[in-house]
Every structure is written in C-alpha cells, then in structure tokens.
CSV table of C-alpha atoms and ligand atoms in Angstrom, one decimal:
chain,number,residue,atom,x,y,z
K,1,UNK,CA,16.0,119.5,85.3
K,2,UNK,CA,14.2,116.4,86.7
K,3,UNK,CA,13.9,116.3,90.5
K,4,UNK,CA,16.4,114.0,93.3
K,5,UNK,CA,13.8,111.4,93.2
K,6,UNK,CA,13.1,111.6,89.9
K,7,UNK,CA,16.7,111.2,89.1
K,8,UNK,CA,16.6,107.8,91.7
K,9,UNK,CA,14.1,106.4,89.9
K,10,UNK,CA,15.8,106.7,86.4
K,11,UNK,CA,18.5,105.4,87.4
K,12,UNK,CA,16.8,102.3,89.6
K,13,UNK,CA,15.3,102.0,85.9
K,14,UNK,CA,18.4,101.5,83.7
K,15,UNK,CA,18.1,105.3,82.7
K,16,UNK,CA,21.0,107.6,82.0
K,17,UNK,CA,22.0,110.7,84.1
K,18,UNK,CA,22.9,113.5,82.1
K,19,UNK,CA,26.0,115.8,82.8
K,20,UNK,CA,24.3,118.7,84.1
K,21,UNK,CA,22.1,116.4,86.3
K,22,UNK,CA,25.5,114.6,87.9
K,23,UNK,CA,26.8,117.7,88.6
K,24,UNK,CA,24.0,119.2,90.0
K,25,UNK,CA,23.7,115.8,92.1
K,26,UNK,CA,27.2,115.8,93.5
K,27,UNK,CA,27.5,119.5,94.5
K,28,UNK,CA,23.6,119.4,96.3
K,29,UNK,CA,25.6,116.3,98.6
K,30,UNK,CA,28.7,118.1,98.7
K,31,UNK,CA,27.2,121.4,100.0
K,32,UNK,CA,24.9,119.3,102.6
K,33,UNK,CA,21.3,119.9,100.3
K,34,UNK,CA,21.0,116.7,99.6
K,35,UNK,CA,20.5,113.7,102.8
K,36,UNK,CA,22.1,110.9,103.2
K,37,UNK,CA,19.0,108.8,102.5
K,38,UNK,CA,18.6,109.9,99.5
K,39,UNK,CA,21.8,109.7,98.0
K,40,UNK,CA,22.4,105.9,99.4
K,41,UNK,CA,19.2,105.6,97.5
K,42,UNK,CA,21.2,106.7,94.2
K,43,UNK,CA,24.6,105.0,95.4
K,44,UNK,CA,22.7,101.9,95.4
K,45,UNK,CA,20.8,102.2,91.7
K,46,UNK,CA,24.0,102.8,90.4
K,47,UNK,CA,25.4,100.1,92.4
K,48,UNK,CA,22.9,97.4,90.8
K,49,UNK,CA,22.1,99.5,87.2
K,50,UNK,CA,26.2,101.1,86.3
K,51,UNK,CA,26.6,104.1,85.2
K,52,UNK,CA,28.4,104.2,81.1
K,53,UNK,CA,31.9,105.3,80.6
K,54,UNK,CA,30.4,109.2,80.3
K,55,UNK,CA,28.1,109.0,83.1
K,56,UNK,CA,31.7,107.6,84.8
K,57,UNK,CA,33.9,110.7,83.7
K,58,UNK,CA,31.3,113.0,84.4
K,59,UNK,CA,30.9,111.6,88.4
K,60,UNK,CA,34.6,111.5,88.5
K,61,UNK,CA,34.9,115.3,87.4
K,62,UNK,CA,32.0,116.5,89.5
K,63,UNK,CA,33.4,115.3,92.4
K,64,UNK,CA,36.7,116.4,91.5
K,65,UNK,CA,35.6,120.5,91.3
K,66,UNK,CA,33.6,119.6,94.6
K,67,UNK,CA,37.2,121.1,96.2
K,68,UNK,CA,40.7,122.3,95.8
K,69,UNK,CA,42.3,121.0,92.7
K,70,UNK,CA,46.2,121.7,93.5
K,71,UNK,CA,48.4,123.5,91.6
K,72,UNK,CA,51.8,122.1,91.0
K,73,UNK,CA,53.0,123.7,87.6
K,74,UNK,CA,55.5,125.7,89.3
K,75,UNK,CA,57.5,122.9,90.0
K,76,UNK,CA,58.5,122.1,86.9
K,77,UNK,CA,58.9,118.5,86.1
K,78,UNK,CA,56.8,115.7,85.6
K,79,UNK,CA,54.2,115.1,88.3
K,80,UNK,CA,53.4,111.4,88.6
K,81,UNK,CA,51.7,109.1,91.4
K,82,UNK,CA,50.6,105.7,92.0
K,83,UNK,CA,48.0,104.4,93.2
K,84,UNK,CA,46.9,100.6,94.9
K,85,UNK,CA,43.6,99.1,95.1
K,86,UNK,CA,44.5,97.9,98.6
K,87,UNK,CA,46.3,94.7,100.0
K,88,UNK,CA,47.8,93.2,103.1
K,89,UNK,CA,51.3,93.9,103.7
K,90,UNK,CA,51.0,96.5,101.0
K,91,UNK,CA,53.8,98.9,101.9
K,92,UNK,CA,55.1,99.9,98.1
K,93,UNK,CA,54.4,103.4,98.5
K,94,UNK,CA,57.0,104.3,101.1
K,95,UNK,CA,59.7,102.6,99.2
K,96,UNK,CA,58.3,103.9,95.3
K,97,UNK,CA,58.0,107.7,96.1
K,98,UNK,CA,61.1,108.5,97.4
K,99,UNK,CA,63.1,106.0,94.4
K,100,UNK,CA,60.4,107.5,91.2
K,101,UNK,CA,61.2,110.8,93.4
K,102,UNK,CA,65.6,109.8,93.1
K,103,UNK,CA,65.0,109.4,89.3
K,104,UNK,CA,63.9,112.8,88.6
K,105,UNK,CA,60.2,112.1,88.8
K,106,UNK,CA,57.8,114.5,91.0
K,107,UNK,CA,55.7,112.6,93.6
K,108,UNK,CA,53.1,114.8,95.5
K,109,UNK,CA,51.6,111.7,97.1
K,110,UNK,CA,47.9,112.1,99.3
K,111,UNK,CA,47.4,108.8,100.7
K,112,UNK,CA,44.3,107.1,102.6
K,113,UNK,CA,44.5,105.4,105.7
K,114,UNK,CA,43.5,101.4,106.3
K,115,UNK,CA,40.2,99.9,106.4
K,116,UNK,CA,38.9,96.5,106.7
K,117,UNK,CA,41.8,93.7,106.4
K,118,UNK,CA,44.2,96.1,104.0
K,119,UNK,CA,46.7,98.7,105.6
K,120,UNK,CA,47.0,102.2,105.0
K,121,UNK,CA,50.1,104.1,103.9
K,122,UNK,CA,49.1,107.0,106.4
K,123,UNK,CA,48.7,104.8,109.5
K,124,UNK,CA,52.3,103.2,108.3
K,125,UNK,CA,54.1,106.3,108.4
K,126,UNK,CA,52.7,107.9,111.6
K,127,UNK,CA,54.3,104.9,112.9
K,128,UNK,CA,57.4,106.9,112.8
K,129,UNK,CA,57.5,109.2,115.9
K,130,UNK,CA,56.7,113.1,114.8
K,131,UNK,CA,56.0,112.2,110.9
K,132,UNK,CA,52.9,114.7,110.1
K,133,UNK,CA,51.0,113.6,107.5
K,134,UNK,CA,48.4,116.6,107.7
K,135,UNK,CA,50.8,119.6,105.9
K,136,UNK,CA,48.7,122.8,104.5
K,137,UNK,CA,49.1,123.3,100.4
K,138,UNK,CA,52.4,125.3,101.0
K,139,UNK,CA,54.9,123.0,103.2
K,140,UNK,CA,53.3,120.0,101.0
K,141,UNK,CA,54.8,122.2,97.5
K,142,UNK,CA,57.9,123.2,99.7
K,143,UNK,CA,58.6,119.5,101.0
K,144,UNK,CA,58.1,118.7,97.1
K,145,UNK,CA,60.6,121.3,95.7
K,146,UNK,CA,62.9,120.1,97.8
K,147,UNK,CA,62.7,116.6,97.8
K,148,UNK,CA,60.5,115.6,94.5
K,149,UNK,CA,58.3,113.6,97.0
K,150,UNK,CA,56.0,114.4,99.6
K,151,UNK,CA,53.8,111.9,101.4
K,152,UNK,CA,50.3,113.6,103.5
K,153,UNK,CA,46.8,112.9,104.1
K,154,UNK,CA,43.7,113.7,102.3
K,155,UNK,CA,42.7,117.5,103.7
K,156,UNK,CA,38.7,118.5,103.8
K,157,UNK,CA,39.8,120.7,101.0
K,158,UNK,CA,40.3,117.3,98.0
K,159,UNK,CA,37.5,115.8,96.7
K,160,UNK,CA,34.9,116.5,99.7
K,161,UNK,CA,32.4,115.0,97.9
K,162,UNK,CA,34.3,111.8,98.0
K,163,UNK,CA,34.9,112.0,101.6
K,164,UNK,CA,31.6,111.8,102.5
K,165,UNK,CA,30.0,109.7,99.9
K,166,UNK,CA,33.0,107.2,100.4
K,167,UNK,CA,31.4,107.2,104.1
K,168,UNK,CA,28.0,106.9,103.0
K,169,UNK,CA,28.8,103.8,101.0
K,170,UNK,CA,30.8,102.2,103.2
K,171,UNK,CA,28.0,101.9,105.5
K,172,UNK,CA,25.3,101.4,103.2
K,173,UNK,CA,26.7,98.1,101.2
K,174,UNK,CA,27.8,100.5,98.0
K,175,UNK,CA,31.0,100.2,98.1
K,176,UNK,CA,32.1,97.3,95.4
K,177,UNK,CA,30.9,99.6,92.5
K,178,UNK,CA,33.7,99.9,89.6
K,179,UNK,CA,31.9,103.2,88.5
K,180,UNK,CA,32.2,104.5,92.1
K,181,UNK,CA,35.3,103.1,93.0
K,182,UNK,CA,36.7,104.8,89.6
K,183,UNK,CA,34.5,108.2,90.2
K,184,UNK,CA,36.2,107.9,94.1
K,185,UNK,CA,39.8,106.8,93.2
K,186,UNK,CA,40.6,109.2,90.3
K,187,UNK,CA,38.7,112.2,92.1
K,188,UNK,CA,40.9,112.2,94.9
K,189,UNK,CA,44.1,111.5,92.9
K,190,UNK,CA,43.5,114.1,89.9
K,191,UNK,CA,42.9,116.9,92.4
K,192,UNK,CA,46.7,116.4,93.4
K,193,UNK,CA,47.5,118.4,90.1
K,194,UNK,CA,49.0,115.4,88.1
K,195,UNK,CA,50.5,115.0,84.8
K,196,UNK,CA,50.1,110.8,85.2
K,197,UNK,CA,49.2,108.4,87.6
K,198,UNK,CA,50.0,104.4,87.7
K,199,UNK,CA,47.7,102.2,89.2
K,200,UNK,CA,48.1,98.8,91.0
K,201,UNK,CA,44.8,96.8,90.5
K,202,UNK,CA,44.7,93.5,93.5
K,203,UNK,CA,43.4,90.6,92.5
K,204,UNK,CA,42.4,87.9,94.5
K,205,UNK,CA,41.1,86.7,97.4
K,206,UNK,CA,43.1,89.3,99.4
K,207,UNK,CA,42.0,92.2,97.2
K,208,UNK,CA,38.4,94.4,96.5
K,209,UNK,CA,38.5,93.1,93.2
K,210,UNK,CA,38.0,89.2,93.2
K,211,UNK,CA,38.7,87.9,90.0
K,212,UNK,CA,40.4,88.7,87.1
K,213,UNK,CA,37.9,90.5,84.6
K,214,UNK,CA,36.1,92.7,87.4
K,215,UNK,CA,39.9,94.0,88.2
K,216,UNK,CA,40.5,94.6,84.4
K,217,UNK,CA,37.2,96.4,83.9
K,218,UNK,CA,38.3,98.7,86.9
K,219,UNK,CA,41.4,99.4,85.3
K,220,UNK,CA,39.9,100.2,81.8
K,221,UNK,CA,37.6,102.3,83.8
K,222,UNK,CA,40.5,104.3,85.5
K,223,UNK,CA,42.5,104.0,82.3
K,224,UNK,CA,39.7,105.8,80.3
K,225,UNK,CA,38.4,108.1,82.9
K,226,UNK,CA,42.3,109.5,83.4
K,227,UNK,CA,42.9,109.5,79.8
K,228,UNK,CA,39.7,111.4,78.8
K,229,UNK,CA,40.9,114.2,81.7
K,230,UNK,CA,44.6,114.4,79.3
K,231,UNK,CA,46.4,112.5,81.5
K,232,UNK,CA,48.8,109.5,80.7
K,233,UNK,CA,48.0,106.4,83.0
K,234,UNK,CA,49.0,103.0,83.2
K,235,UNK,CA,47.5,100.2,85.4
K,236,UNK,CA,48.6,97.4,86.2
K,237,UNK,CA,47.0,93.9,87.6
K,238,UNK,CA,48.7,92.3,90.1
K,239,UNK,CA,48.2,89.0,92.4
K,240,UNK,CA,46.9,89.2,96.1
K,241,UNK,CA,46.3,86.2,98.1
K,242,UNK,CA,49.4,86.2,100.6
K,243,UNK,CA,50.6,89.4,101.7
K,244,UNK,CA,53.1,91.1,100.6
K,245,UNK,CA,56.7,91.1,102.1
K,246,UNK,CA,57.3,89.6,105.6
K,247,UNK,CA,55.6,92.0,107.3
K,248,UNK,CA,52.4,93.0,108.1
K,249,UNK,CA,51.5,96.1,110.7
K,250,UNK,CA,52.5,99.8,110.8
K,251,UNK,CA,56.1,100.4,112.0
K,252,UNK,CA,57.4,96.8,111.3
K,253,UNK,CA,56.5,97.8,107.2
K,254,UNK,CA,58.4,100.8,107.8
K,255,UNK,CA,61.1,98.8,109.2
K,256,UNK,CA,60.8,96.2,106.1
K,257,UNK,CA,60.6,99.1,103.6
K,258,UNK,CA,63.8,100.5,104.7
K,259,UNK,CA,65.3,97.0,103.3
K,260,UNK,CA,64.3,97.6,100.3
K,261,UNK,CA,65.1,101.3,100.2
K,262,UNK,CA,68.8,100.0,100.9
K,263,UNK,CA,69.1,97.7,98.0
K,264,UNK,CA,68.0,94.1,99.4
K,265,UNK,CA,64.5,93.6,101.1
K,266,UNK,CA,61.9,91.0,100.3
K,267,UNK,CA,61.9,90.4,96.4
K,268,UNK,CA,57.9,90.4,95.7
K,269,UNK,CA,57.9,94.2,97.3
K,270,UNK,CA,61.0,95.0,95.4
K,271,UNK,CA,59.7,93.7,92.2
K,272,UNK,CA,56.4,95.6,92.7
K,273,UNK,CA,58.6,99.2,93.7
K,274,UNK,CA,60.7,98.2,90.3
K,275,UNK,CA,57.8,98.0,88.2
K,276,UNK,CA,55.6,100.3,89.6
K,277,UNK,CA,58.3,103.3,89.5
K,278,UNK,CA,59.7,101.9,86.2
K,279,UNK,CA,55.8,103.5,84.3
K,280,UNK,CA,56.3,105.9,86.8
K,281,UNK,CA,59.8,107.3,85.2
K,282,UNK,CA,58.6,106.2,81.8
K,283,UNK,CA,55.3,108.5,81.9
K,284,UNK,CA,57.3,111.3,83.2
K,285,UNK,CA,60.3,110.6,81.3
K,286,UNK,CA,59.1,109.3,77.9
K,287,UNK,CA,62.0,106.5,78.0
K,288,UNK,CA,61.2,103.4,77.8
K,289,UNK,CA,59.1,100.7,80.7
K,290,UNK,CA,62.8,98.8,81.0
K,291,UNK,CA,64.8,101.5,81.2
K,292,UNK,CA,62.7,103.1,83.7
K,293,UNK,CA,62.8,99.6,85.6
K,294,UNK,CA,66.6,99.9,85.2
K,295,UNK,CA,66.8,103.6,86.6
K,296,UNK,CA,64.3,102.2,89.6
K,297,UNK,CA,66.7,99.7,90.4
K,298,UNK,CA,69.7,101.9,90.3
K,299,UNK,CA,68.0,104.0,93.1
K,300,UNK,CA,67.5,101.5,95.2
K,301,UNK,CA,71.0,99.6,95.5
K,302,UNK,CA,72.8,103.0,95.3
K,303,UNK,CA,71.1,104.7,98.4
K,304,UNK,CA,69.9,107.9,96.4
K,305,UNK,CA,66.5,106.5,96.8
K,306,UNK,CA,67.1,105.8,100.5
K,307,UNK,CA,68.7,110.1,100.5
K,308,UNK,CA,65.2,111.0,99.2
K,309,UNK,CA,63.5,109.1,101.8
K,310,UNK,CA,65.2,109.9,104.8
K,311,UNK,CA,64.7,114.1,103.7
K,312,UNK,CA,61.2,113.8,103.1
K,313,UNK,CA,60.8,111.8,106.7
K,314,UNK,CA,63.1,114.7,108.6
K,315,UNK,CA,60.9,117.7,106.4
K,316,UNK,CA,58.1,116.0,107.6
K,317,UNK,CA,59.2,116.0,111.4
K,318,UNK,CA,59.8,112.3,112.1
K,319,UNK,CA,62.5,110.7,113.9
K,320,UNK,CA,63.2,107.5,112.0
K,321,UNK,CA,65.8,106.7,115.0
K,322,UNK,CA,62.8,106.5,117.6
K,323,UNK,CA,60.6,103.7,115.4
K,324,UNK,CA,59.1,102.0,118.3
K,325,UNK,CA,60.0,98.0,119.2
K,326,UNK,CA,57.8,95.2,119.2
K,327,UNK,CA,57.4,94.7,123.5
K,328,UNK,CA,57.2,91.1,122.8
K,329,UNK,CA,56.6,88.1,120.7
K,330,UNK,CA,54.9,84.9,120.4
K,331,UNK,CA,55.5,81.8,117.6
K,332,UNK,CA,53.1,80.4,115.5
K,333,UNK,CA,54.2,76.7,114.8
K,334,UNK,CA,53.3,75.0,111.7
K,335,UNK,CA,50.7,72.1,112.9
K,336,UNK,CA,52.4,69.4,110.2
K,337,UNK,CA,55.3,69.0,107.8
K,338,UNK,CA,54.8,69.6,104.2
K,339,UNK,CA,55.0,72.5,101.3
K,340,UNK,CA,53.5,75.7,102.3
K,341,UNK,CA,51.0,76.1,99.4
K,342,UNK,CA,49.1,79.1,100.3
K,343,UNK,CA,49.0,81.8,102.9
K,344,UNK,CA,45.5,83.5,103.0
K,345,UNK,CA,46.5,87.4,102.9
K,346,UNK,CA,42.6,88.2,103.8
K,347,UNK,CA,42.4,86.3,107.3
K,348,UNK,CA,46.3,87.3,108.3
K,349,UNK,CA,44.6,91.2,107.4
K,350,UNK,CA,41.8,90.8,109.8
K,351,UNK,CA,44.3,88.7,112.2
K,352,UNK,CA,46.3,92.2,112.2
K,353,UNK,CA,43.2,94.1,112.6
K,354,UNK,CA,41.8,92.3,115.6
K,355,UNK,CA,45.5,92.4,117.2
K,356,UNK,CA,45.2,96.3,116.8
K,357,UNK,CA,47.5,97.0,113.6
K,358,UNK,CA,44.3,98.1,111.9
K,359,UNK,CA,40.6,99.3,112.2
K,360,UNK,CA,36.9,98.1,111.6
K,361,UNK,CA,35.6,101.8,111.9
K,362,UNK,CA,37.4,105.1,110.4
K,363,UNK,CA,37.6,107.0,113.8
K,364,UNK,CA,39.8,103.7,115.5
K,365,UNK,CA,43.2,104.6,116.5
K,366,UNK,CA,46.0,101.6,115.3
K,367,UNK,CA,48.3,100.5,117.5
K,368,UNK,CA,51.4,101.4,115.5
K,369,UNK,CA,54.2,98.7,117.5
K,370,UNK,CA,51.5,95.2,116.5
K,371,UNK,CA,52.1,93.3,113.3
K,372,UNK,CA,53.0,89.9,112.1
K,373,UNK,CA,55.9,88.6,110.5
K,374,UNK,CA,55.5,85.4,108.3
K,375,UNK,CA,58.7,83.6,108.6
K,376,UNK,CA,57.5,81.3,105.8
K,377,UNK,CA,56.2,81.9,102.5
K,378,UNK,CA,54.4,80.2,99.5
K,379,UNK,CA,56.4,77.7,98.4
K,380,UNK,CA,58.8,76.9,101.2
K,381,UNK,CA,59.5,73.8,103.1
K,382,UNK,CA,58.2,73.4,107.2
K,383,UNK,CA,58.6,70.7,109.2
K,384,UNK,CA,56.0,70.2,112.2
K,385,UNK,CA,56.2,72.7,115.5
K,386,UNK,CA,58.7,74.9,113.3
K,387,UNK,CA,57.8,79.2,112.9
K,388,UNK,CA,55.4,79.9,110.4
K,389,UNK,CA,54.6,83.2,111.5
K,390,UNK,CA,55.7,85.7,114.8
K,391,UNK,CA,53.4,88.2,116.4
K,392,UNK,CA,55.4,91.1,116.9
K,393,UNK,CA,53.7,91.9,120.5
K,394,UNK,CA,52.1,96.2,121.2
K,395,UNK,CA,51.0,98.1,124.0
K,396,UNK,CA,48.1,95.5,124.8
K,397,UNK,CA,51.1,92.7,124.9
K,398,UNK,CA,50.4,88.5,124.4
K,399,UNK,CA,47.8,88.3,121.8
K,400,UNK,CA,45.1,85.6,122.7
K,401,UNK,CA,44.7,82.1,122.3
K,402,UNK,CA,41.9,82.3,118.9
K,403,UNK,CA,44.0,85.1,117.3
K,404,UNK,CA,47.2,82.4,117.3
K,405,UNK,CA,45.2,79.8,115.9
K,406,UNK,CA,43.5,81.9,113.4
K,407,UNK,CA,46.8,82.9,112.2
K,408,UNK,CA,48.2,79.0,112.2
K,409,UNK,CA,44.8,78.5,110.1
K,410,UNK,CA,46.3,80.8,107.6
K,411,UNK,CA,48.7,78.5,106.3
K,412,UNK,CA,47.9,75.6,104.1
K,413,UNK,CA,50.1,72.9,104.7
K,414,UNK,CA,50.6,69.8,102.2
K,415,UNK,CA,52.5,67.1,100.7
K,416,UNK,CA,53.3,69.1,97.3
K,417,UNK,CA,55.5,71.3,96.3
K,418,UNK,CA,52.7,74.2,94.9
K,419,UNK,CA,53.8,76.0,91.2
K,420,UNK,CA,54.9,79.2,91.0
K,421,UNK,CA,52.8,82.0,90.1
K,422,UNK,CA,53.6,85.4,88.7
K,423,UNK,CA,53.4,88.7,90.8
K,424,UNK,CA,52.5,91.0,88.0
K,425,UNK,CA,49.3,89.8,85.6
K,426,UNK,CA,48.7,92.3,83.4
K,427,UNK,CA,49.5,95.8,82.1
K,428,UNK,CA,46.7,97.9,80.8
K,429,UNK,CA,47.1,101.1,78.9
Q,501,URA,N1,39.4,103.2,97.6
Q,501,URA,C1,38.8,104.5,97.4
Q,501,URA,O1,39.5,105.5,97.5
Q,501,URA,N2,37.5,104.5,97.0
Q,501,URA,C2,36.8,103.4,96.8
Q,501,URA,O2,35.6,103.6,96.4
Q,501,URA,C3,37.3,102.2,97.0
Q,501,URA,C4,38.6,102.1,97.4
C-alpha cells in the first residue's frame, strides 16, 4: 500500500486510486488517523484531477460502511426517496413524502439542513413547534410503519465520513466536485436502506450546478453510482433561477406546502411534487411514470396525502396549530411598469439569509417566523410603486433599508412580455 502522501501526489498527478487504497483513505479520516490537512490536500487533487466512475463508486461505498447502513426490510414495501441538489424556496419534500407515502410508497426520508442561499427541509419543519427531527433508528421504523413516511435528521451514526469531509470541503473551496458531491449525496442517502431513490438536479443560476451539462454529468454520476449499488434511480434536471413557490423562509413554506398538500397551492411546486412522486410510485410500483403522476395527483386533491402528513407531524411531536406568525411586514414596490422577466432566486436566497431565514455557517440558529413572499412572478404584469415582493417580519422585526433594495434589485423589470420556459429539463435514467 503506498503511503497518504504518496496517495496525494498520485492523484495531484492524474493517477488512479485503487479500491483498497480509497477505503483505507476514508476509514483513516473517519476514525480521526488521518488530519484535516492532509485530506483537503486529497479533496483538492480530486477536486482539479476527478476521480473515474470506479474510483466514484468506490468513494461513495467507502464512505457509505464508514457507519450505520439502516435496515428497513421488515417493512415490507418499496423503500423510495428523493433527493434535491438544493434551491430557493425549495419546499417539495414536505409535500412529496407524505403524497409518494398516501400512494403506497415507503419514504424513510434523512434530510440536511440549509446552507449558503438554498433552504433546508430540516430547518423548515422545526418551524413547526415540537417537530423532532433527531428520532433514534426505532421511533424513525415505528413512525414509518405507521405512516409510510418519516422525515429526521442526519444522526453521527450515517455516513460519518461524509459529515466531516463535507465540513472539510466546505471550508477549503472543494465543494463543487461532481465526484464528491456524488460520493457525498448517494453515501448519506443509500445508508437509509433503500430500494430507489429520485433525484432533482438544479440548474441555473440559483442552483450548485450552473449549466446544463455539469448538472447532467452529476446525474449520470448518481445514476451510475446508484445503479452499480442494485438500486433503481431516476434523476431528473430541473430549472432554478427564481425560487420556487411564493415563499421563501422556514414556517411560511410550511404554510405554502400545506396548499399544495390540500389540492391547490402554487403550480411550479405542484408540478415538481407530481413529477417527482410520480418515478417515485413508478420505481416502487413498476407502473408506469404517468400513472404514477396520476396516483400523485389523486393524493393531493383528495386529502389522503394531507392524512399522511398531518400523522407523521403529530408522531413526530409538532403542533401544526401553533406555526408561529410573521410579527410584521414591509412591501417591496416595483421601481417601474413593465413585464417581470426574471426574479434572481440566488440574491432573494442570500436576501433571506441575511434577514435570518438561513445561515452562512452550520452552527447558526434560523429565525424560523422571517421569509419573503414574491407577490409577482416571471412573467406577470406590474405597474410602478405596486408589491413585488413582502417581507414577512421575525423576532428581530423591520428588516433594513439595503436588504429592501437588494430584494427590489431582484426583479428585472421591462417593456416585454419574457417566453415561457419549462420547469422540468430532462429525465435521466
Ligand atoms: N449536498 C451534499 O449533501 N453534498 C455535497 O457535496 C453537495 C451538496
């Protein structure tokens, strides 16, 4: 076995890491033998050199077995999750588990928090008074047996190796890696014991993944990776550059995903939930992508989905009758009339960020009550001095003067009427 720094300077080189040496690699960080130094060193060879699709699979599986790898079979039916890249106003999870959960699917869902402009699906639901997103193994199976989804937090237990090299790179400039992001993404979500996973790939300006082909080489990547562990998965691309829904915060999303849990709701995150749930129902179904869709949509307008959802939250602990209210609010006015053409999704993010709804650093608390509501959308007609946007006022109350015109700055305003664009781009496997 070549030594650590050996192993660096291969890979600085172009070189290939064998198996044996990955896994020797990832379980020396795991179990603290290995310093940070030297394994940012590695992160960021791989980071300029790659790694190949084995190299990939062979990360992705060491960090895997670097902890628990939960056991589900019991349960019976097919376990399916989803997973997103990241985006603003990206609330599809609350809706999606409980409707793939009221159409027979199994949804044991372990969900991240935010970071940087996107939201997190764990900072959304502790929104809701009591909700514990930090179960042991046995009330995550028994809130799963009972209601075919469960919704918690990554435990020290998944993927520690991930934990703490996702750290690492987040402060060492390693992050945007497809071989990393892959090794990172389908670690955490094959140690939840799944038969299948779909995965929503952002692009745009809005998204990790900028353009079109570096989000479809992701997806291959997770695809492959998945498919080479025996598991089915599907990804698909979708569009972010303006956020998604009306809302962007913690307990206003909860608020706006309830919409769409009863039947109406803003289309773009209904269309997403229908989609997304519809492979969801066809992996663990074996019916067909429309028919899942259909069954999705059934869900949803007939308030089983909504049944599923309001069990998991009670088994949970949270009191969905105690969401906290916005203290306040304060308009943003469009500055001229015209067409809005675009809304940039990345500067509302960090607008919600600096207004407390999300974090620059992984130990900030959110303020759960913040958030913004864009009362226009791409596409829609203003005149001047109407509401563009609201900011849905916290604890800290008004927000200040720059965070209002930052927000007004999201909006481009002109004289024509922009084209519509599609939501979904691409399906991939
Ligand atoms: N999300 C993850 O979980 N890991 C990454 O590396 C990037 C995004």
């Amino acid at each position: 076995m070549r030594s650590i720094v050996e192993l660096i300077a291969a890979k600085r080189d172009g070189g290939r890491l064998s198996d044996d040496e990955i896994a020797w690699l990832i379980d020396q960080y795991a179990t603290d033998k290995l310093p940070d130094y030297q394994m940012a060193s590695m992160a960021m060879a791989v980071y300029f050199q790659g790694l190949d699709a084995r190299e990939t699979g062979s990360w992705t599986r060491a960090m895997l077995h670097s902890g628990e790898v939960l056991n589900f079979d019991e349960i019976g039916v097919s376990r399916i999750d989803k997973h997103s890249t990241g985006g603003v106003g990206d609330k599809i999870s609350l809706p999606l588990a409980p409707a793939a959960a009221a159409c027979g699917v199994t949804v044991p869902m372990v969900s991240g928090r935010g970071l940087g402009h996107t939201g997190g699906t764990l900072d959304k639901l502790e929104a809701i008074p009591g909700y514990t997103v930090g179960l042991g193994v046995d009330e995550f199976r028994s809130v799963l047996a009972e209601q075919g989804c469960a919704m918690v937090g990554q435990t020290g237990e998944i993927a520690p190796a991930d934990k703490r090299l996702y750290a690492l790179r987040d402060v060492t400039a390693t992050v945007e890696s497809i071989p990393l992001i892959t090794a990172s993404i389908m670690s955490k979500k094959l140690a939840e014991g799944l038969d299948g996973l779909v995965l929503d790939v952002k692009v745009g300006g809005a998204a990790f993944m900028k353009t079109r082909d570096d989000a479809r080489r992701l997806a291959e990547s997770m695809v492959s990776v998945g498919e080479e562990m025996g598991k089915r998965v599907v990804a698909f691309l979708t569009r972010m550059e303006e956020p998604l829904g009306h809302m962007v915060g913690n307990a206003c999303e909860v608020v706006e995903s309830m919409d769409v849990l009863s039947g109406a709701g803003p289309s773009d995150v209904r269309e997403l939930v229908v989609t997304l749930g519809g492979a969801m129902v066809e992996l663990a179904h074996h019916v067909s992508f429309e028919e899942g869709r259909s069954r999705i949509a059934k869900s949803l307008d007939d308030g089983s989905a909504m049944e599923r959802w309001r069990g998991m939250v009670a088994l949970q602990g949270g009191d969905l009758s105690a969401l906290p209210e916005p203290r306040g609010e304060t308009v943003v006015r469009a500055p001229s009339a015209g067409w809005v053409q675009a809304i940039d999704g990345l500067e509302v993010g960090l607008c919600g960020v600096a207004l407390g709804a999300g974090r620059t650093r992984s130990d900030q608390d959110v303020d759960p009550i913040v958030g913004v509501r864009l009362d226009r959308h791409r596409g829609d007609r203003v005149e001047a001095g109407e509401a563009i946007a609201t900011i849905l006022h916290g604890e800290q109350g008004a927000p200040s003067e720059s965070v209002v015109e930052r927000l007004a700055a999201a909006f481009t305003v002109g004289s024509e009427e922009p084209e519509p664009v599609p939501l979904i781009l691409e399906r991939i496997g």
